[in-house]
Amino acid sequence: MSTLQLVDVEHWPAVARTPYSPVRAAAARQILRGAVRELPVVVLLPDGRRLGAGGSDAPVMEIVSDRFFHRIGADLKIGFGESYMAGNWRAGRGTDLADLLSVFASRLSHLVPPVLQGFRKLIEQRMPSSEDNDRHGARANIARHYDLSNDLFATFLDSTMTYSSAWFSSPTDGFGELAEAQQRKIDGILDYAGVRAGSRVLEIGTGWGQLAIQAAERGATITSVTLSAEQRDLARKRIAEAGVNATVELRDYRDVQGRYDAVVSVEMIEAVGERYWPTYFATVDRLLAPGGRFGLQSITMPHDRLLATRHAQGWIHKYIFPGGLIPSLTAIDQIAATAGGLEVVERRDLGPDYAHTLRLWRDRFTSRAADVANLGFDAVFRRMWEFYLAYSEAGFRAGYLGVSQLALARKD
């Protein structure tokens, strides 16, 4: 299997290079001071001073280098994560990173004073045109994340190799119950799509094959398409080992032909890109047989935040999911109706379940840091991945992010 070989910070030019702007750094210090003045956190500055309204049990953020201020002064949305990758700040001793980030996430839209938000567009980086999700760009974007290494994902995923929100029977379930929770989630979306014995099913976004396995076990005839060669190969292997029949193809969803009683897609729409959301829903409509249903699981954000941030490149776009954009429930409703003639007829929200899923993944990932290193992933990568998992968990805990299972049917 291919493994991305990462050695040291020199392989991360943006992390190795610290922006230098004393004026912006000074402004960033003042913004941070105002942002945390009433937050229940403690921020320790390099000179030992303390900021924030947190008490003795509050999460602690330690800024260990003034480079932190230069980075966030250059671009807050990217610099905050880059400065963590570079080691310019860390969670204080005894502080969980997601606990700290959750405090900031709960006030995310109010951290920067309104008078300064108008200048945001002057310094924010735009989404690179090279990451457009046309057929070539979509495959390249998917490869940058999902083709890193199957072995990497296996270090923190459960035995089902499912990389999306689980559905727990109890909020106290641990890693031992994660596989069952993932199977429950998959059954939930298959039920929404009406998958049963004899159903012709299309899955858009294979993952590592668990949904295809469970659909085939119901007696359905399933075709699954993915743009990740790594996922295709392992999914085929897992399907064969499960002793079921399912077809997995390396194919763009736009190129699929045929008619299906059910189309299912779990947390793939986030990689489609806003420009292609109409194409996505129109394709589903084209492929659905009369009376068919679409089972969609999507991460979501509030619609006002989508409108405010959709053109700006953030840290998560630059380092984790190039070309991606999380939709809102409003956007899904509007575009599904206008482009695909589809409407949401059932909905299940799993936001707290995703926060718990991410916590279990992060605990597993950090506990197996040595295994990740042995795969060739360096300390900068491991800090990046830890931040990504904690950052995402904080978003769901604070309600900034949501995730929903949706059943869609034709409006007629």
Coordinates of N, CA, C and O in Angstrom, one line a residue, residues 25-151:
A25 N 0.8 41.2 14.0 CA 1.0 40.5 15.2 C 0.5 41.2 16.4 O -0.1 40.7 17.3
A26 N 0.8 42.5 16.4 CA 0.3 43.4 17.5 C -1.2 43.4 17.5 O -1.9 43.4 18.6
A27 N -1.8 43.5 16.3 CA -3.3 43.5 16.3 C -3.9 42.2 16.7 O -4.9 42.1 17.4
A28 N -3.2 41.1 16.4 CA -3.6 39.8 16.8 C -3.6 39.6 18.3 O -4.5 39.0 18.9
R29 N -2.6 40.2 19.0 CA -2.5 40.2 20.4 C -3.7 40.9 21.0 O -4.3 40.4 22.0
Q30 N -4.1 42.0 20.5 CA -5.2 42.7 21.0 C -6.5 42.0 20.8 O -7.4 42.0 21.7
I31 N -6.7 41.4 19.6 CA -7.9 40.6 19.3 C -8.0 39.5 20.3 O -9.1 39.2 20.8
L32 N -6.9 38.7 20.5 CA -6.9 37.6 21.4 C -7.3 38.1 22.8 O -8.1 37.4 23.5
R33 N -6.7 39.2 23.3 CA -7.0 39.7 24.6 C -8.5 40.0 24.8 O -9.1 39.6 25.8
G34 N -9.1 40.6 23.7 CA -10.5 40.9 23.8 C -11.4 39.7 23.7 O -12.4 39.6 24.3
A35 N -10.9 38.7 22.9 CA -11.7 37.5 22.6 C -11.9 36.7 23.8 O -12.9 36.0 24.1
V36 N -10.8 36.6 24.6 CA -10.8 35.7 25.8 C -11.2 36.4 27.1 O -11.2 35.7 28.1
R37 N -11.4 37.7 27.0 CA -11.6 38.4 28.3 C -12.7 37.8 29.1 O -12.6 37.8 30.3
E38 N -13.8 37.3 28.5 CA -14.9 36.8 29.2 C -15.1 35.3 29.0 O -16.1 34.7 29.5
L39 N -14.1 34.6 28.3 CA -14.3 33.2 28.1 C -13.7 32.4 29.3 O -12.7 32.8 29.9
P40 N -14.3 31.3 29.6 CA -13.9 30.4 30.7 C -12.6 29.6 30.3 O -12.7 28.4 30.3
V41 N -11.6 30.3 30.0 CA -10.3 29.7 29.6 C -9.2 30.5 30.3 O -9.4 31.6 30.8
V42 N -8.0 29.8 30.3 CA -6.8 30.5 30.8 C -5.8 30.5 29.6 O -5.5 29.4 29.1
V43 N -5.3 31.6 29.2 CA -4.3 31.7 28.1 C -3.0 32.2 28.8 O -3.0 33.3 29.3
L44 N -2.0 31.4 28.7 CA -0.7 31.7 29.2 C 0.2 32.2 28.1 O 0.5 31.5 27.1
L45 N 0.7 33.5 28.2 CA 1.5 34.1 27.2 C 3.0 33.7 27.4 O 3.4 33.3 28.5
P46 N 3.8 33.9 26.3 CA 5.2 33.5 26.5 C 5.9 34.2 27.6 O 6.9 33.6 28.2
D47 N 5.5 35.4 28.0 CA 6.2 36.1 29.1 C 5.6 35.8 30.4 O 6.0 36.4 31.5
G48 N 4.7 34.8 30.5 CA 4.1 34.4 31.8 C 2.8 35.1 32.2 O 2.2 34.6 33.1
R49 N 2.4 36.1 31.4 CA 1.1 36.7 31.8 C -0.1 35.8 31.4 O 0.0 34.9 30.6
R50 N -1.2 36.1 32.1 CA -2.4 35.3 31.9 C -3.5 36.1 31.4 O -3.7 37.3 31.7
L51 N -4.3 35.5 30.5 CA -5.5 36.1 29.9 C -6.6 35.2 30.1 O -6.5 34.0 30.4
G52 N -7.8 35.7 30.0 CA -9.0 34.8 30.1 C -9.7 34.9 31.4 O -9.1 35.4 32.4
A53 N -11.0 34.5 31.5 CA -11.8 34.5 32.7 C -11.9 33.2 33.4 O -12.7 33.0 34.3
G54 N -11.1 32.2 33.0 CA -11.2 30.9 33.5 C -10.6 30.8 34.9 O -9.6 31.5 35.3
G55 N -11.2 29.9 35.7 CA -10.7 29.6 37.1 C -9.7 28.5 37.1 O -9.1 28.1 36.1
S56 N -9.5 27.9 38.3 CA -8.5 26.9 38.4 C -8.8 25.6 37.6 O -7.9 24.8 37.3
D57 N -10.0 25.4 37.3 CA -10.4 24.1 36.6 C -10.7 24.4 35.1 O -11.2 23.5 34.4
A58 N -10.4 25.6 34.6 CA -10.6 25.9 33.2 C -9.6 25.3 32.3 O -8.4 25.1 32.7
P59 N -9.9 25.1 31.1 CA -8.9 24.6 30.1 C -7.8 25.7 29.9 O -8.1 26.9 30.0
V60 N -6.6 25.2 29.7 CA -5.5 26.1 29.6 C -4.8 26.0 28.2 O -4.6 24.9 27.7
M61 N -4.6 27.2 27.7 CA -3.9 27.3 26.4 C -2.5 27.9 26.7 O -2.5 29.0 27.2
E62 N -1.4 27.3 26.3 CA -0.1 27.8 26.5 C 0.5 28.2 25.2 O 0.7 27.4 24.3
I63 N 0.7 29.6 25.0 CA 1.4 30.1 23.8 C 2.8 30.1 24.1 O 3.3 30.9 25.0
V64 N 3.6 29.3 23.4 CA 5.0 29.1 23.8 C 6.0 30.0 22.9 O 7.2 30.0 23.1
S65 N 5.4 30.6 21.9 CA 6.3 31.4 21.0 C 5.5 32.6 20.4 O 4.3 32.4 20.1
D66 N 6.1 33.7 20.3 CA 5.4 34.9 19.7 C 5.1 34.7 18.2 O 4.4 35.4 17.6
R67 N 5.7 33.6 17.6 CA 5.4 33.3 16.2 C 3.9 33.0 16.1 O 3.3 33.2 15.0
F68 N 3.2 32.6 17.1 CA 1.8 32.3 17.1 C 1.1 33.6 16.6 O 0.2 33.5 15.8
F69 N 1.4 34.7 17.1 CA 0.7 36.0 16.8 C 1.0 36.4 15.4 O 0.1 37.0 14.7
H70 N 2.2 36.2 14.9 CA 2.5 36.5 13.5 C 1.7 35.6 12.5 O 1.2 36.0 11.5
R71 N 1.5 34.3 12.9 CA 0.7 33.4 12.1 C -0.7 33.8 12.0 O -1.3 33.8 11.0
I72 N -1.4 34.0 13.2 CA -2.8 34.3 13.2 C -3.0 35.7 12.7 O -4.1 36.0 12.2
G73 N -2.0 36.6 12.8 CA -2.2 37.9 12.2 C -2.2 37.9 10.7 O -2.9 38.7 10.1
A74 N -1.4 36.9 10.1 CA -1.4 36.8 8.7 C -2.7 36.2 8.2 O -3.2 36.6 7.1
D75 N -3.3 35.2 8.9 CA -4.5 34.6 8.5 C -5.0 33.8 9.6 O -4.5 32.7 9.9
L76 N -6.0 34.3 10.3 CA -6.5 33.6 11.5 C -7.0 32.2 11.2 O -6.7 31.3 12.0
K77 N -7.8 32.0 10.2 CA -8.4 30.7 9.9 C -7.4 29.6 9.6 O -7.6 28.5 9.8
I78 N -6.3 30.0 9.0 CA -5.2 29.0 8.7 C -4.1 29.0 9.7 O -3.6 28.0 10.1
G79 N -3.8 30.2 10.2 CA -2.6 30.3 11.1 C -2.8 29.7 12.4 O -1.9 29.2 13.1
F80 N -4.1 29.6 12.9 CA -4.3 29.0 14.2 C -3.9 27.5 14.2 O -3.2 27.0 15.1
G81 N -4.3 26.8 13.1 CA -4.0 25.4 13.0 C -2.5 25.2 12.7 O -1.9 24.3 13.2
E82 N -2.0 26.0 11.8 CA -0.6 25.9 11.4 C 0.3 26.1 12.7 O 1.4 25.5 12.8
S83 N 0.0 27.1 13.5 CA 0.8 27.3 14.7 C 0.8 26.1 15.7 O 1.7 25.9 16.4
Y84 N -0.3 25.4 15.7 CA -0.4 24.2 16.5 C 0.6 23.1 15.9 O 1.3 22.4 16.6
M85 N 0.5 23.0 14.5 CA 1.4 22.0 13.9 C 2.8 22.3 14.1 O 3.7 21.4 14.3
A86 N 3.2 23.6 14.2 CA 4.5 24.1 14.4 C 5.0 24.1 15.8 O 6.1 24.3 16.1
G87 N 4.0 23.8 16.7 CA 4.4 23.8 18.2 C 4.4 25.2 18.8 O 5.0 25.3 19.9
N88 N 3.8 26.2 18.2 CA 3.8 27.5 18.7 C 2.8 27.7 19.9 O 3.0 28.6 20.7
W89 N 1.9 26.7 20.0 CA 1.0 26.7 21.2 C 0.6 25.3 21.5 O 0.7 24.4 20.6
R90 N 0.1 25.0 22.6 CA -0.4 23.7 23.0 C -1.4 23.8 24.1 O -1.6 24.8 24.7
A91 N -2.1 22.7 24.3 CA -3.0 22.6 25.5 C -2.2 22.4 26.7 O -1.2 21.6 26.7
G92 N -2.5 23.1 27.8 CA -1.8 23.1 29.0 C -1.9 21.7 29.7 O -2.7 20.9 29.3
R93 N -1.0 21.4 30.6 CA -0.9 20.1 31.3 C -2.3 19.9 31.9 O -2.8 20.7 32.6
G94 N -2.8 18.7 31.7 CA -4.1 18.4 32.3 C -5.3 18.8 31.5 O -6.5 18.6 31.8
T95 N -5.1 19.6 30.4 CA -6.1 20.1 29.5 C -6.3 19.2 28.3 O -5.3 19.0 27.6
D96 N -7.5 18.8 28.0 CA -7.7 18.1 26.8 C -7.9 19.1 25.6 O -8.6 20.1 25.8
L97 N -7.3 18.8 24.5 CA -7.3 19.8 23.4 C -8.7 20.1 22.9 O -9.0 21.2 22.7
A98 N -9.6 19.1 22.8 CA -10.9 19.3 22.4 C -11.7 20.2 23.4 O -12.6 21.0 23.0
D99 N -11.5 19.9 24.7 CA -12.1 20.8 25.7 C -11.8 22.2 25.5 O -12.6 23.1 25.6
L100 N -10.5 22.5 25.2 CA -10.1 23.9 25.0 C -10.7 24.5 23.8 O -11.2 25.6 23.8
L101 N -10.6 23.7 22.7 CA -11.2 24.2 21.4 C -12.7 24.4 21.5 O -13.2 25.3 20.8
S102 N -13.4 23.6 22.3 CA -14.8 23.7 22.4 C -15.2 25.1 22.9 O -16.3 25.6 22.5
V103 N -14.4 25.6 23.8 CA -14.7 26.9 24.4 C -14.7 28.0 23.3 O -15.6 28.8 23.2
F104 N -13.6 27.9 22.4 CA -13.5 28.9 21.3 C -14.6 28.6 20.3 O -15.2 29.6 19.8
A105 N -14.9 27.3 20.0 CA -15.9 27.0 19.0 C -17.3 27.6 19.4 O -18.1 27.9 18.6
S106 N -17.6 27.6 20.7 CA -18.9 28.0 21.2 C -19.1 29.5 20.9 O -20.3 30.0 20.9
R107 N -18.0 30.3 20.7 CA -18.1 31.7 20.5 C -17.5 32.1 19.1 O -17.0 33.2 19.0
L108 N -17.4 31.1 18.2 CA -16.6 31.3 17.0 C -17.0 32.6 16.2 O -16.1 33.3 15.8
S109 N -18.3 32.8 16.1 CA -18.7 33.9 15.2 C -18.5 35.3 16.0 O -18.8 36.3 15.3
H110 N -18.1 35.3 17.2 CA -18.0 36.5 18.0 C -16.6 36.8 18.5 O -16.4 37.8 19.2
L111 N -15.7 35.9 18.1 CA -14.3 36.1 18.6 C -13.6 37.4 18.0 O -12.9 38.1 18.7
V112 N -13.9 37.7 16.8 CA -13.3 38.9 16.1 C -14.4 40.0 16.2 O -15.5 39.8 15.8
P113 N -14.0 41.1 16.7 CA -15.0 42.3 16.8 C -15.6 42.6 15.5 O -14.9 42.5 14.4
P114 N -16.9 42.9 15.5 CA -17.6 43.2 14.2 C -16.9 44.3 13.4 O -16.9 44.2 12.1
V115 N -16.3 45.3 14.0 CA -15.7 46.4 13.3 C -14.5 45.8 12.4 O -14.1 46.4 11.4
L116 N -13.9 44.7 12.9 CA -12.7 44.2 12.2 C -13.1 43.1 11.2 O -12.3 42.7 10.3
Q117 N -14.3 42.5 11.3 CA -14.7 41.4 10.4 C -14.9 41.9 9.0 O -14.7 41.2 8.1
G118 N -15.1 43.2 8.8 CA -15.2 43.8 7.5 C -13.9 43.7 6.7 O -13.9 43.7 5.5
F119 N -12.8 43.6 7.5 CA -11.5 43.5 6.8 C -11.1 42.1 6.5 O -10.0 41.8 5.9
R120 N -12.0 41.1 6.9 CA -11.6 39.7 6.7 C -11.3 39.3 5.3 O -10.3 38.6 5.0
K121 N -12.1 39.8 4.4 CA -11.9 39.5 3.0 C -10.6 40.0 2.4 O -10.1 39.5 1.4
L122 N -10.0 41.0 3.1 CA -8.7 41.5 2.6 C -7.6 40.6 2.8 O -6.5 40.7 2.1
I123 N -7.7 39.8 3.9 CA -6.6 38.9 4.3 C -6.8 37.4 4.1 O -5.9 36.6 4.1
E124 N -8.1 37.1 4.0 CA -8.4 35.6 3.9 C -8.0 35.1 2.5 O -8.1 35.8 1.5
Q125 N -7.5 33.9 2.5 CA -7.1 33.2 1.3 C -8.3 32.7 0.6 O -9.2 32.1 1.3
R126 N -8.5 32.8 -0.7 CA -9.6 32.2 -1.4 C -9.3 30.8 -1.7 O -8.2 30.3 -1.8
M127 N -10.4 30.0 -1.9 CA -10.3 28.6 -2.4 C -9.5 28.6 -3.6 O -9.8 29.3 -4.6
P128 N -8.4 27.8 -3.7 CA -7.6 27.7 -4.9 C -8.4 27.1 -6.1 O -9.2 26.1 -5.9
S129 N -8.3 27.7 -7.2 CA -9.0 27.2 -8.4 C -8.5 25.9 -8.8 O -9.2 25.1 -9.5
S130 N -7.3 25.5 -8.4 CA -6.7 24.2 -8.8 C -7.4 23.1 -8.0 O -7.3 21.9 -8.4
E131 N -8.2 23.4 -7.0 CA -8.9 22.4 -6.3 C -10.4 22.3 -6.6 O -11.2 21.7 -5.9
D132 N -10.8 22.8 -7.8 CA -12.1 22.7 -8.3 C -12.4 21.2 -8.5 O -11.6 20.4 -8.9
N133 N -13.7 20.9 -8.2 CA -14.1 19.4 -8.2 C -14.6 19.0 -9.6 O -15.7 18.3 -9.6
D134 N -13.9 19.4 -10.7 CA -14.3 18.8 -11.9 C -13.7 17.3 -11.9 O -13.2 16.9 -10.8
R135 N -13.9 16.6 -12.9 CA -13.5 15.1 -12.8 C -12.0 14.9 -12.4 O -11.7 14.1 -11.6
H136 N -11.1 15.7 -13.0 CA -9.7 15.6 -12.7 C -9.4 16.1 -11.2 O -8.8 15.4 -10.5
G137 N -10.0 17.3 -10.9 CA -9.7 17.8 -9.6 C -10.3 17.0 -8.5 O -9.7 16.9 -7.4
A138 N -11.5 16.5 -8.7 CA -12.1 15.7 -7.6 C -11.3 14.5 -7.3 O -11.1 14.1 -6.1
R139 N -10.7 13.8 -8.3 CA -9.9 12.6 -8.0 C -8.6 13.0 -7.3 O -8.2 12.3 -6.4
A140 N -8.0 14.1 -7.7 CA -6.8 14.6 -7.0 C -7.1 15.0 -5.6 O -6.3 14.6 -4.7
N141 N -8.2 15.7 -5.3 CA -8.6 16.1 -4.0 C -8.8 14.8 -3.1 O -8.4 14.8 -1.9
I142 N -9.5 13.9 -3.6 CA -9.8 12.7 -2.8 C -8.5 11.9 -2.5 O -8.3 11.4 -1.4
A143 N -7.7 11.8 -3.5 CA -6.4 11.1 -3.3 C -5.6 11.7 -2.2 O -4.9 11.0 -1.4
R144 N -5.6 13.0 -2.0 CA -4.7 13.7 -1.0 C -5.1 13.3 0.4 O -4.3 13.4 1.3
H145 N -6.4 12.9 0.6 CA -6.8 12.5 1.9 C -6.9 11.0 2.0 O -6.3 10.3 2.9
Y146 N -7.8 10.4 1.2 CA -8.1 9.0 1.4 C -7.1 8.0 0.9 O -7.1 6.8 1.2
D147 N -6.1 8.5 0.0 CA -5.1 7.6 -0.4 C -3.8 7.8 0.4 O -2.7 7.3 -0.1
L148 N -3.9 8.4 1.5 CA -2.7 8.5 2.3 C -2.1 7.2 2.7 O -0.9 6.9 2.5
S149 N -2.9 6.3 3.2 CA -2.5 4.9 3.5 C -3.7 4.3 4.2 O -4.2 4.8 5.2
N150 N -4.1 3.1 3.8 CA -5.2 2.3 4.5 C -4.7 2.0 5.9 O -5.5 1.9 6.8
D151 N -3.4 1.7 6.0 CA -2.9 1.4 7.3 C -3.0 2.5 8.3 O -3.1 2.3 9.5

